[in-house]
Amino acid sequence: MKISILGGRVIDPAQVLDQIIDVHIQEGKILALGDCPTGFKAEQTINAEGLIVCPGFIDLCSHLREPGPSYKGNIASETQAALAGGFTQVCARPDTQPPLDSPAVIRVVRERAELAGKAKVLPIGALTQGLEGQLLSNMSSLQAAGCVALTNLRRPVQDNLILRRCLEYAATFDILVVFYPEDSALKGSGFAHEGSLSSQLGLEGIPETAETLALAQTLLLVEQTGIRAHFAHLSTARAVTQVAEAKARGLAVTADVALSHLLFTEACLESFDSNFHLEPPLRSEADRLGLLQGLKDGTISAVSSSHLPHEAAAKMAPFSVSEPGMSSLEVVLPQMLALVENGWLNLGDLVKRLALAPAKLLGIESGALWPGYAADLILVDPEANWVLDEQTSFSAGQNTPFWKQSLKGRVVTSLVDGEIRFNLN
Amino acid sequence: MSSALNNPAHPRNVQLTSDGRLKHFLSINGLSKALLTEILDTAESFANMGEQAVKKVPLLRGKTIVNLFFENSTRTRATFELAAKRLSADVLNLDIKTSSTAKGETLMDTLQNIEAMYADMFVVRHADSGAAHFIASQITPRVAIINAGDGRHAHPTQAMLDMFTIRKHKGGFEGLKVAIVGDILHSRVARSQIRALNTLGAAEVRLVAPKTLLPIGIEEMGAKIYTRMEEGIKDVDVVIMLRLQKERMTGALLPSEAEFYRLYGLTTEKLSYAHPEAIVMHPGPINRGVEIESAVADGPRSVILQQVGYGIATRMAVMSMAMSGQMHERAQIQ
């Protein structure tokens, strides 16, 4: 299909581009920007006047719930939600049931994703077998099956010797390893940021050092083994400083932050609202400002949805026994636009943090509108006001504080491989 | 909260009616001095009932109160039951054994089932902090909820009976110095006491404990931290001792009971640092020889047994006030 997207404001940080210009698509790829190439005749034209046209977002951490309990969602529902949120590609977390630790499971996930025909799925494999932290996973086979990275999530690796072996083996194949730095012993049975507020509310705390101590240790092993490392979901201001220092001494490491941690702090826990039960925990206002600063100066290169859909009952429980996580793929764009409005970043940075940077750190040719790249792009109405509810949401999870709230900024159309896979009207 | 963008969380005081009356009793947090004083005054009016031939008033006649104890408790449940019966309510006791990992569905289903029996009030004790708030705001908002202890968070009726005890024996709170000693970390009683004492205008609230038993940043509630007993209870008017659970020894919080007793156990000798007329309190049950010497627990300065008696009057006060507020609001909605 030959498509021309006409009159939109094209924002593509890779080409340092922000101008009203046409986009031409042929055989699923970007053909050209600007004037219509000679001989090209669009079979379909899309009027993008008043809309932003940019590369489709790439999410670094979504739980797609498949294989696993289908009442929490499945690949079809969550990749549809992704498209509606502007994400044309999503990384799938490996803590499915069974976990993504064998090529067979990876194949099932990829087949289901293709069958669903929504956002593309980029599986992240398990670093250790069963995510149990004891035996190396079949890393090379996982890579061959299509995993873009490996991680053990927040599950502890038994000891530093095993972790070192994991990293050395991963380095053999130049696989990206994603870390969610957290010392499980210091975390203990905690579920809230340790501080005066958690003390007053009687919620068991997770100290800042649970993150910073694990991060410091891991950085040393990363340096020793020379792997490509990405640190996900930083929650403390001090962790941002640690990553900045590591980068300054030449380590090729990257970091992301979950959207929720740019918006909320521990103060949200005062009403014991289980929607704010997250991993890592929401921390102090100083931490939130530190994360925003890190995003602004580039220490944190990407923003992740940390999408974790749940059935309603999972949150209908006292705070500590409710299941952690927030359903968030569909609110990333309006909330990031709110950060733009508040001066924390500009539109070019927004696209960079959600599309270009994730593509770069994953090492995939994507996140930009270069001719020849897959035509994964979205059309956004930054002024559209809408309400997230049963009518507008596609995710199986309603576990978000934005449920039935009004939001500003909405995806109008999402194209994957030059095919319109989501259209608002 | 101004810090978050578009923050849809509106912390509001779920325990008050729109015109500021008590309709649940979940925590001391957010309650005014006037309201706490009203609770104490109401309790005072019930205080002598136990000595009368007919120990009942008809305030809650025809009302159904369900004691929902997800955590074991003999004494607290008994005083709530007595309080309800003296208010002429019908009482149902349910001991619901539940593991801390039990699914929310179970709790939600249990509560909705009981609500369907037309219960008017739940007295809830639960091992998880915020459980009473959760029930009041999410599950059964039209049933009056009385928090009989939730996790480490709050035990507001215990705090109010302690305030009642202090007012009875010390006349009031002005200029009062109070020391709370022992396992502050795990104590919902201490957290509620600190709030109540500050709201009622006590001059000084001190917390005395080793650092492993002091929650991080707890001083921001309005308390001074002391790690040495002699300094901590110097010249105080009230010493409140907390129970020390044996599990604290295995959790790497304390080396031994003996060392804790040597440093923080309330002995006759240590009590001599306090004001000569200081009273000694304890929410019970006491561990003799662990946090308190028998001679002190049974001595002339101890008001530990009086506390138990005041507990019934205080709970009657809270139950009648919350039921009245809840009925008032229901009448307005209808």
CSV table of C-alpha atoms in Angstrom, one decimal, chain A:
chain,number,residue,atom,x,y,z
A,1,MET,CA,0.0,0.0,0.0
A,2,LYS,CA,1.2,3.5,-0.9
A,3,ILE,CA,0.2,6.1,1.6
A,4,SER,CA,0.9,9.8,1.8
A,5,ILE,CA,0.4,11.6,5.2
A,6,LEU,CA,-0.2,15.2,4.3
A,7,GLY,CA,0.2,18.5,6.1
A,8,GLY,CA,1.2,17.1,9.6
A,9,ARG,CA,3.8,18.6,11.9
A,10,VAL,CA,6.5,16.0,11.6
A,11,ILE,CA,8.7,15.6,14.6
A,12,ASP,CA,11.7,13.3,14.2
A,13,PRO,CA,14.6,14.0,16.6
A,14,ALA,CA,16.8,11.6,14.7
A,15,GLN,CA,16.8,14.0,11.7
A,16,VAL,CA,16.4,17.1,14.0
A,17,LEU,CA,13.2,17.7,12.3
A,18,ASP,CA,10.2,19.6,13.4
A,19,GLN,CA,8.3,21.1,10.5
A,20,ILE,CA,5.1,20.7,8.5
A,21,ILE,CA,6.0,18.3,5.8
A,22,ASP,CA,4.4,15.3,4.0
A,23,VAL,CA,5.4,11.7,4.6
A,24,HIS,CA,5.3,9.0,1.9
A,25,ILE,CA,5.1,5.3,2.6
A,26,GLN,CA,5.6,2.4,0.2
A,27,GLU,CA,5.7,-1.3,0.9
A,28,GLY,CA,5.6,-0.9,4.6
A,29,LYS,CA,8.6,1.5,4.7
A,30,ILE,CA,9.2,5.2,4.8
A,31,LEU,CA,9.9,6.2,1.2
A,32,ALA,CA,10.5,9.9,1.6
A,33,LEU,CA,9.7,13.0,3.5
A,34,GLY,CA,8.7,16.2,1.7
A,35,ASP,CA,7.8,16.5,-1.9
A,36,CYS,CA,6.1,13.5,-3.5
A,37,PRO,CA,8.9,11.4,-5.2
A,38,THR,CA,8.5,11.2,-9.0
A,39,GLY,CA,6.5,8.3,-10.1
A,40,PHE,CA,4.9,7.8,-6.6
A,41,LYS,CA,1.1,7.7,-6.6
A,42,ALA,CA,-0.5,7.3,-3.2
A,43,GLU,CA,-3.4,4.8,-3.0
A,44,GLN,CA,-4.5,6.4,0.2
A,45,THR,CA,-3.9,9.9,1.6
A,46,ILE,CA,-4.3,10.9,5.3
A,47,ASN,CA,-4.9,14.5,6.1
A,48,ALA,CA,-2.7,15.2,9.2
A,49,GLU,CA,-3.4,19.0,9.4
A,50,GLY,CA,-3.3,20.1,13.0
A,51,LEU,CA,-1.7,16.8,14.0
A,52,ILE,CA,1.7,15.7,15.1
A,53,VAL,CA,3.3,13.0,13.0
A,54,CYS,CA,6.2,11.1,14.7
A,55,PRO,CA,7.9,7.7,15.0
A,56,GLY,CA,5.8,5.2,16.9
A,57,PHE,CA,6.7,4.9,20.6
A,58,ILE,CA,8.7,1.8,21.8
A,59,ASP,CA,7.9,0.6,25.3
A,60,LEU,CA,10.8,-0.9,27.3
A,61,CYS,CA,8.7,-2.8,29.8
A,62,SER,CA,5.1,-4.0,29.4
A,63,HIS,CA,3.5,-7.0,30.9
A,64,LEU,CA,1.4,-8.6,28.2
A,65,ARG,CA,0.1,-11.4,30.5
A,66,GLU,CA,0.5,-14.1,27.9
A,67,PRO,CA,1.2,-16.9,28.5
A,68,GLY,CA,-0.5,-16.6,31.9
A,69,PRO,CA,-3.7,-15.8,33.6
A,70,SER,CA,-6.0,-14.4,30.8
A,71,TYR,CA,-8.2,-12.5,33.2
A,72,LYS,CA,-5.4,-10.0,33.6
A,73,GLY,CA,-5.1,-9.4,29.9
A,74,ASN,CA,-3.5,-11.1,26.8
A,75,ILE,CA,-1.3,-10.2,23.9
A,76,ALA,CA,-4.2,-9.1,21.8
A,77,SER,CA,-5.8,-6.8,24.4
A,78,GLU,CA,-2.5,-5.3,25.5
A,79,THR,CA,-1.0,-4.7,22.1
A,80,GLN,CA,-4.2,-3.0,21.1
A,81,ALA,CA,-3.9,-0.8,24.1
A,82,ALA,CA,-0.3,-0.1,23.1
A,83,LEU,CA,-1.4,1.1,19.7
A,84,ALA,CA,-4.1,3.3,21.1
A,85,GLY,CA,-1.4,4.8,23.4
A,86,GLY,CA,1.0,5.4,20.5
A,87,PHE,CA,3.3,2.4,21.0
A,88,THR,CA,3.9,0.6,17.8
A,89,GLN,CA,6.4,-1.8,19.6
A,90,VAL,CA,6.4,-3.1,23.1
A,91,CYS,CA,9.0,-5.1,25.0
A,92,ALA,CA,7.4,-8.0,26.8
A,93,ARG,CA,8.5,-8.8,30.3
A,94,PRO,CA,9.7,-12.3,30.9
A,95,ASP,CA,7.7,-13.0,34.1
A,96,THR,CA,4.9,-14.7,32.2
A,97,GLN,CA,3.6,-18.2,33.2
A,98,PRO,CA,5.7,-20.0,32.1
A,99,PRO,CA,8.5,-17.4,32.0
A,100,LEU,CA,10.1,-16.3,28.7
A,101,ASP,CA,13.2,-18.6,29.2
A,102,SER,CA,13.0,-20.9,26.3
A,103,PRO,CA,12.8,-20.4,22.5
A,104,ALA,CA,9.5,-22.3,22.4
A,105,VAL,CA,7.7,-19.8,24.6
A,106,ILE,CA,9.3,-16.9,22.7
A,107,ARG,CA,7.9,-18.4,19.5
A,108,VAL,CA,4.4,-18.7,21.0
A,109,VAL,CA,4.6,-15.0,22.1
A,110,ARG,CA,5.7,-13.8,18.6
A,111,GLU,CA,3.1,-15.9,16.9
A,112,ARG,CA,0.3,-14.6,19.1
A,113,ALA,CA,1.5,-11.1,18.5
A,114,GLU,CA,1.5,-11.6,14.7
A,115,LEU,CA,-1.9,-13.1,14.8
A,116,ALA,CA,-3.2,-10.2,16.8
A,117,GLY,CA,-1.8,-7.8,14.2
A,118,LYS,CA,-1.5,-4.9,16.6
A,119,ALA,CA,1.7,-3.5,18.1
A,120,LYS,CA,4.9,-5.4,17.4
A,121,VAL,CA,6.2,-7.4,20.4
A,122,LEU,CA,9.9,-7.4,21.3
A,123,PRO,CA,10.4,-10.2,23.9
A,124,ILE,CA,12.9,-9.8,26.7
A,125,GLY,CA,14.1,-13.1,27.8
A,126,ALA,CA,15.0,-14.4,31.2
A,127,LEU,CA,18.6,-14.0,32.3
A,128,THR,CA,18.4,-17.2,34.4
A,129,GLN,CA,16.3,-20.3,34.0
A,130,GLY,CA,12.8,-19.8,35.4
A,131,LEU,CA,14.0,-16.4,36.6
A,132,GLU,CA,15.2,-18.4,39.6
A,133,GLY,CA,18.6,-16.8,39.8
A,134,GLN,CA,20.6,-20.1,39.8
A,135,LEU,CA,21.2,-21.4,36.3
A,136,LEU,CA,22.1,-19.5,33.1
A,137,SER,CA,19.3,-19.3,30.6
A,138,ASN,CA,20.0,-20.5,27.0
A,139,MET,CA,21.0,-17.0,26.1
A,140,SER,CA,22.2,-17.6,22.5
A,141,SER,CA,19.0,-19.6,21.7
A,142,LEU,CA,16.9,-16.9,23.2
A,143,GLN,CA,18.7,-14.3,21.1
A,144,ALA,CA,18.2,-16.4,18.0
A,145,ALA,CA,14.5,-16.7,18.8
A,146,GLY,CA,14.2,-13.0,18.8
A,147,CYS,CA,14.8,-11.7,22.3
A,148,VAL,CA,16.1,-8.1,22.2
A,149,ALA,CA,17.5,-8.3,25.7
A,150,LEU,CA,17.7,-10.4,28.9
A,151,THR,CA,16.7,-9.6,32.4
A,152,ASN,CA,16.0,-11.2,35.8
A,153,LEU,CA,13.6,-8.3,36.6
A,154,ARG,CA,13.5,-7.8,40.4
A,155,ARG,CA,14.1,-11.5,41.1
A,156,PRO,CA,17.4,-11.9,43.0
A,157,VAL,CA,20.3,-13.8,41.4
A,158,GLN,CA,21.6,-16.2,44.1
A,159,ASP,CA,25.0,-14.6,44.5
A,160,ASN,CA,27.4,-12.3,42.8
A,161,LEU,CA,29.4,-15.2,41.4
A,162,ILE,CA,26.4,-16.4,39.4
A,163,LEU,CA,25.6,-12.9,38.4
A,164,ARG,CA,29.1,-12.4,37.1
A,165,ARG,CA,28.9,-15.7,35.1
A,166,CYS,CA,25.5,-14.6,33.6
A,167,LEU,CA,27.0,-11.3,32.5
A,168,GLU,CA,30.2,-12.9,31.0
A,169,TYR,CA,28.1,-15.4,29.1
A,170,ALA,CA,25.7,-12.6,27.9
A,171,ALA,CA,28.8,-10.6,26.8
A,172,THR,CA,29.8,-13.5,24.6
A,173,PHE,CA,26.8,-12.8,22.4
A,174,ASP,CA,26.7,-9.0,22.9
A,175,ILE,CA,23.2,-9.2,24.4
A,176,LEU,CA,21.8,-6.2,26.2
A,177,VAL,CA,21.1,-7.0,29.9
A,178,VAL,CA,18.4,-5.0,31.7
A,179,PHE,CA,18.7,-4.5,35.4
A,180,TYR,CA,16.0,-3.5,37.9
A,181,PRO,CA,18.4,-2.6,40.7
A,182,GLU,CA,17.0,-3.8,44.1
A,183,ASP,CA,18.7,-5.5,47.0
A,184,SER,CA,16.1,-8.1,47.9
A,185,ALA,CA,17.4,-8.5,51.5
A,186,LEU,CA,17.2,-4.7,52.1
A,187,LYS,CA,13.8,-4.6,50.5
A,188,GLY,CA,12.6,-7.4,52.8
A,189,SER,CA,8.9,-7.4,53.1
A,190,GLY,CA,8.7,-3.7,52.4
A,191,PHE,CA,6.3,-2.1,49.9
A,192,ALA,CA,6.5,1.6,50.4
A,193,HIS,CA,9.3,4.2,50.3
A,194,GLU,CA,11.0,4.1,53.7
A,195,GLY,CA,10.7,7.5,55.3
A,196,SER,CA,8.6,9.5,57.7
A,197,LEU,CA,5.4,9.0,55.9
A,198,SER,CA,5.7,5.2,55.7
A,199,SER,CA,6.6,5.2,59.4
A,200,GLN,CA,3.5,7.3,60.2
A,201,LEU,CA,1.2,5.1,58.0
A,202,GLY,CA,2.7,1.9,59.4
A,203,LEU,CA,3.6,0.7,55.9
A,204,GLU,CA,6.8,-1.4,55.8
A,205,GLY,CA,9.5,0.6,54.1
A,206,ILE,CA,12.0,-0.1,51.3
A,207,PRO,CA,15.1,2.0,52.0
A,208,GLU,CA,16.7,4.1,49.2
A,209,THR,CA,19.8,1.9,49.7
A,210,ALA,CA,17.8,-1.1,48.4
A,211,GLU,CA,18.2,0.5,45.0
A,212,THR,CA,21.5,2.4,45.3
A,213,LEU,CA,23.4,-0.4,46.9
A,214,ALA,CA,22.3,-2.9,44.2
A,215,LEU,CA,23.0,-0.3,41.5
A,216,ALA,CA,26.6,0.3,42.8
A,217,GLN,CA,27.4,-3.4,43.0
A,218,THR,CA,26.0,-4.0,39.5
A,219,LEU,CA,27.8,-1.1,38.0
A,220,LEU,CA,31.1,-2.6,39.1
A,221,LEU,CA,30.2,-6.0,37.6
A,222,VAL,CA,29.1,-4.3,34.4
A,223,GLU,CA,32.5,-2.5,34.2
A,224,GLN,CA,34.3,-5.8,34.9
A,225,THR,CA,32.5,-7.8,32.3
A,226,GLY,CA,32.0,-5.2,29.7
A,227,ILE,CA,28.4,-6.0,28.9
A,228,ARG,CA,25.8,-3.6,27.4
A,229,ALA,CA,23.7,-2.7,30.4
A,230,HIS,CA,20.4,-0.8,30.8
A,231,PHE,CA,19.1,0.2,34.2
A,232,ALA,CA,15.3,0.2,34.3
A,233,HIS,CA,12.8,2.1,36.5
A,234,LEU,CA,15.2,4.2,38.6
A,235,SER,CA,13.2,5.5,41.6
A,236,THR,CA,15.8,7.6,43.6
A,237,ALA,CA,17.6,10.8,42.9
A,238,ARG,CA,20.8,9.2,44.1
A,239,ALA,CA,20.6,6.4,41.5
A,240,VAL,CA,20.5,9.1,38.8
A,241,THR,CA,23.7,10.5,40.2
A,242,GLN,CA,25.3,7.1,40.2
A,243,VAL,CA,24.4,6.5,36.6
A,244,ALA,CA,25.7,9.9,35.6
A,245,GLU,CA,29.0,9.2,37.4
A,246,ALA,CA,29.3,5.8,35.6
A,247,LYS,CA,28.6,7.4,32.3
A,248,ALA,CA,31.2,10.1,33.1
A,249,ARG,CA,33.9,7.5,33.7
A,250,GLY,CA,33.1,6.0,30.3
A,251,LEU,CA,30.7,3.1,30.9
A,252,ALA,CA,28.2,2.5,28.1
A,253,VAL,CA,25.2,2.3,30.3
A,254,THR,CA,21.7,3.6,29.8
A,255,ALA,CA,18.7,4.2,32.2
A,256,ASP,CA,15.0,4.7,32.1
A,257,VAL,CA,12.3,5.8,34.4
A,258,ALA,CA,8.7,4.6,34.7
A,259,LEU,CA,6.1,7.3,33.9
A,260,SER,CA,4.4,6.9,37.3
A,261,HIS,CA,7.6,8.0,39.1
A,262,LEU,CA,7.7,11.3,37.1
A,263,LEU,CA,4.2,12.1,38.2
A,264,PHE,CA,3.6,10.8,41.7
A,265,THR,CA,5.3,10.6,45.1
A,266,GLU,CA,4.8,8.7,48.3
A,267,ALA,CA,2.3,11.3,49.3
A,268,CYS,CA,-0.3,9.4,47.2
A,269,LEU,CA,-0.1,6.6,49.7
A,270,GLU,CA,-1.8,8.7,52.4
A,271,SER,CA,-5.2,7.5,51.4
A,272,PHE,CA,-4.0,3.9,51.2
A,273,ASP,CA,-5.1,3.8,47.5
A,274,SER,CA,-3.7,0.5,46.2
A,275,ASN,CA,-3.4,1.9,42.7
A,276,PHE,CA,-0.2,3.5,44.0
A,277,HIS,CA,1.2,0.2,45.1
A,278,LEU,CA,4.1,0.0,42.7
A,279,GLU,CA,7.5,-1.6,42.2
A,280,PRO,CA,9.8,0.2,42.8
A,281,PRO,CA,7.8,2.2,45.4
A,282,LEU,CA,6.9,5.9,44.8
A,283,ARG,CA,9.5,7.9,46.6
A,284,SER,CA,10.0,11.4,47.9
A,285,GLU,CA,9.4,14.7,46.1
A,286,ALA,CA,13.2,15.2,46.0
A,287,ASP,CA,13.5,11.9,44.3
A,288,ARG,CA,10.8,12.8,41.7
A,289,LEU,CA,12.6,16.1,41.0
A,290,GLY,CA,15.9,14.2,40.7
A,291,LEU,CA,14.4,11.9,38.1
A,292,LEU,CA,12.9,14.7,36.1
A,293,GLN,CA,16.2,16.5,36.2
A,294,GLY,CA,17.9,13.3,35.0
A,295,LEU,CA,15.4,13.1,32.2
A,296,LYS,CA,16.0,16.7,31.3
A,297,ASP,CA,19.8,16.4,31.2
A,298,GLY,CA,19.7,13.0,29.4
A,299,THR,CA,21.2,10.8,32.2
A,300,ILE,CA,17.8,9.0,31.9
A,301,SER,CA,17.4,8.5,28.2
A,302,ALA,CA,14.0,6.8,28.0
A,303,VAL,CA,10.6,6.8,29.7
A,304,SER,CA,8.9,3.4,30.1
A,305,SER,CA,5.2,2.7,30.7
A,306,SER,CA,5.9,-0.1,33.2
A,307,HIS,CA,2.5,-1.3,32.1
A,308,LEU,CA,1.1,-3.9,34.5
A,309,PRO,CA,-2.6,-4.7,33.9
A,310,HIS,CA,-4.6,-6.3,36.7
A,311,GLU,CA,-8.2,-7.5,37.2
A,312,ALA,CA,-10.2,-5.4,39.6
A,313,ALA,CA,-9.9,-7.8,42.5
A,314,ALA,CA,-6.1,-7.6,42.5
A,315,LYS,CA,-6.4,-4.1,43.8
A,316,MET,CA,-9.5,-4.6,46.0
A,317,ALA,CA,-7.4,-5.4,49.1
A,318,PRO,CA,-5.6,-3.5,51.8
A,319,PHE,CA,-2.5,-1.8,50.4
A,320,SER,CA,0.2,-4.3,51.4
A,321,VAL,CA,-1.7,-7.3,50.1
A,322,SER,CA,-2.9,-5.7,46.8
A,323,GLU,CA,-0.9,-6.7,43.8
A,324,PRO,CA,1.7,-4.1,42.7
A,325,GLY,CA,1.6,-2.3,39.3
A,326,MET,CA,-0.3,0.2,37.2
A,327,SER,CA,-2.0,-0.1,33.9
A,328,SER,CA,-0.4,2.7,32.0
A,329,LEU,CA,0.2,2.3,28.2
A,330,GLU,CA,-2.8,4.5,27.3
A,331,VAL,CA,-1.9,7.4,29.5
A,332,VAL,CA,1.8,7.8,28.7
A,333,LEU,CA,1.2,10.3,25.9
A,334,PRO,CA,-1.2,12.7,27.6
A,335,GLN,CA,0.9,12.7,30.8
A,336,MET,CA,4.2,13.3,28.9
A,337,LEU,CA,2.4,16.1,27.1
A,338,ALA,CA,1.5,17.5,30.5
A,339,LEU,CA,5.3,17.4,31.4
A,340,VAL,CA,5.9,19.3,28.1
A,341,GLU,CA,3.3,21.9,29.1
A,342,ASN,CA,5.1,22.2,32.5
A,343,GLY,CA,8.4,23.0,30.8
A,344,TRP,CA,10.2,19.8,31.8
A,345,LEU,CA,10.9,18.9,28.2
A,346,ASN,CA,10.0,19.9,24.6
A,347,LEU,CA,8.1,17.9,22.1
A,348,GLY,CA,11.3,16.8,20.4
A,349,ASP,CA,12.5,15.4,23.7
A,350,LEU,CA,9.2,13.6,24.2
A,351,VAL,CA,9.6,11.7,21.0
A,352,LYS,CA,13.3,11.1,21.7
A,353,ARG,CA,12.5,9.6,25.2
A,354,LEU,CA,9.7,7.4,23.9
A,355,ALA,CA,10.9,6.3,20.5
A,356,LEU,CA,14.5,7.1,19.5
A,357,ALA,CA,16.2,6.4,22.7
A,358,PRO,CA,14.5,3.1,23.4
A,359,ALA,CA,15.4,2.0,19.8
A,360,LYS,CA,19.0,3.1,20.2
A,361,LEU,CA,19.5,1.3,23.5
A,362,LEU,CA,17.8,-1.8,22.3
A,363,GLY,CA,20.0,-1.6,19.2
A,364,ILE,CA,17.2,-1.8,16.7
A,365,GLU,CA,16.8,0.2,13.5
A,366,SER,CA,13.6,2.0,14.5
A,367,GLY,CA,12.4,5.1,16.4
A,368,ALA,CA,13.0,7.4,13.5
A,369,LEU,CA,11.5,8.3,10.1
A,370,TRP,CA,14.6,7.7,8.0
A,371,PRO,CA,13.8,6.6,4.4
A,372,GLY,CA,14.0,2.8,4.4
A,373,TYR,CA,13.0,2.4,8.0
A,374,ALA,CA,9.8,0.5,8.7
A,375,ALA,CA,6.8,2.8,8.6
A,376,ASP,CA,6.0,2.6,12.3
A,377,LEU,CA,4.5,6.0,13.0
A,378,ILE,CA,1.7,7.7,14.8
A,379,LEU,CA,-0.6,10.7,14.4
A,380,VAL,CA,-1.3,12.7,17.5
A,381,ASP,CA,-3.9,15.3,18.3
A,382,PRO,CA,-2.2,17.2,21.2
A,383,GLU,CA,-5.3,19.2,22.0
A,384,ALA,CA,-7.9,16.4,22.1
A,385,ASN,CA,-9.7,16.1,25.4
A,386,TRP,CA,-10.9,12.7,26.3
A,387,VAL,CA,-11.8,10.5,29.3
A,388,LEU,CA,-10.2,7.1,30.0
A,389,ASP,CA,-13.1,4.6,30.6
A,390,GLU,CA,-14.7,1.4,29.3
A,391,GLN,CA,-15.4,3.2,26.0
A,392,THR,CA,-11.9,4.4,25.3
A,393,SER,CA,-9.6,1.9,27.0
A,394,PHE,CA,-8.5,-1.3,25.4
A,395,SER,CA,-6.3,-2.8,28.1
A,396,ALA,CA,-7.8,-5.5,30.3
A,397,GLY,CA,-6.5,-3.5,33.3
A,398,GLN,CA,-8.4,-0.6,34.9
A,399,ASN,CA,-5.8,-0.3,37.7
A,400,THR,CA,-4.9,3.3,37.1
A,401,PRO,CA,-5.6,6.4,39.1
A,402,PHE,CA,-6.5,8.0,35.7
A,403,TRP,CA,-9.6,5.8,35.3
A,404,LYS,CA,-12.5,8.0,34.4
A,405,GLN,CA,-10.3,11.1,34.5
A,406,SER,CA,-10.1,13.5,31.7
A,407,LEU,CA,-6.9,13.6,29.7
A,408,LYS,CA,-5.5,15.9,27.1
A,409,GLY,CA,-3.7,14.7,24.0
A,410,ARG,CA,-4.6,11.6,22.1
A,411,VAL,CA,-3.4,9.2,19.4
A,412,VAL,CA,-5.5,9.5,16.3
A,413,THR,CA,-3.9,6.9,14.1
A,414,SER,CA,-1.1,4.3,14.5
A,415,LEU,CA,0.6,2.7,11.5
A,416,VAL,CA,2.7,-0.4,11.8
A,417,ASP,CA,4.8,-1.5,8.8
A,418,GLY,CA,2.9,1.0,6.7
A,419,GLU,CA,-0.5,-0.4,7.7
A,420,ILE,CA,-3.1,1.5,9.6
A,421,ARG,CA,-3.7,-0.7,12.6
A,422,PHE,CA,-5.4,1.8,14.9
A,423,ASN,CA,-7.7,4.6,13.9
A,424,LEU,CA,-9.7,6.6,16.3
A,425,ASN,CA,-12.7,7.1,14.1
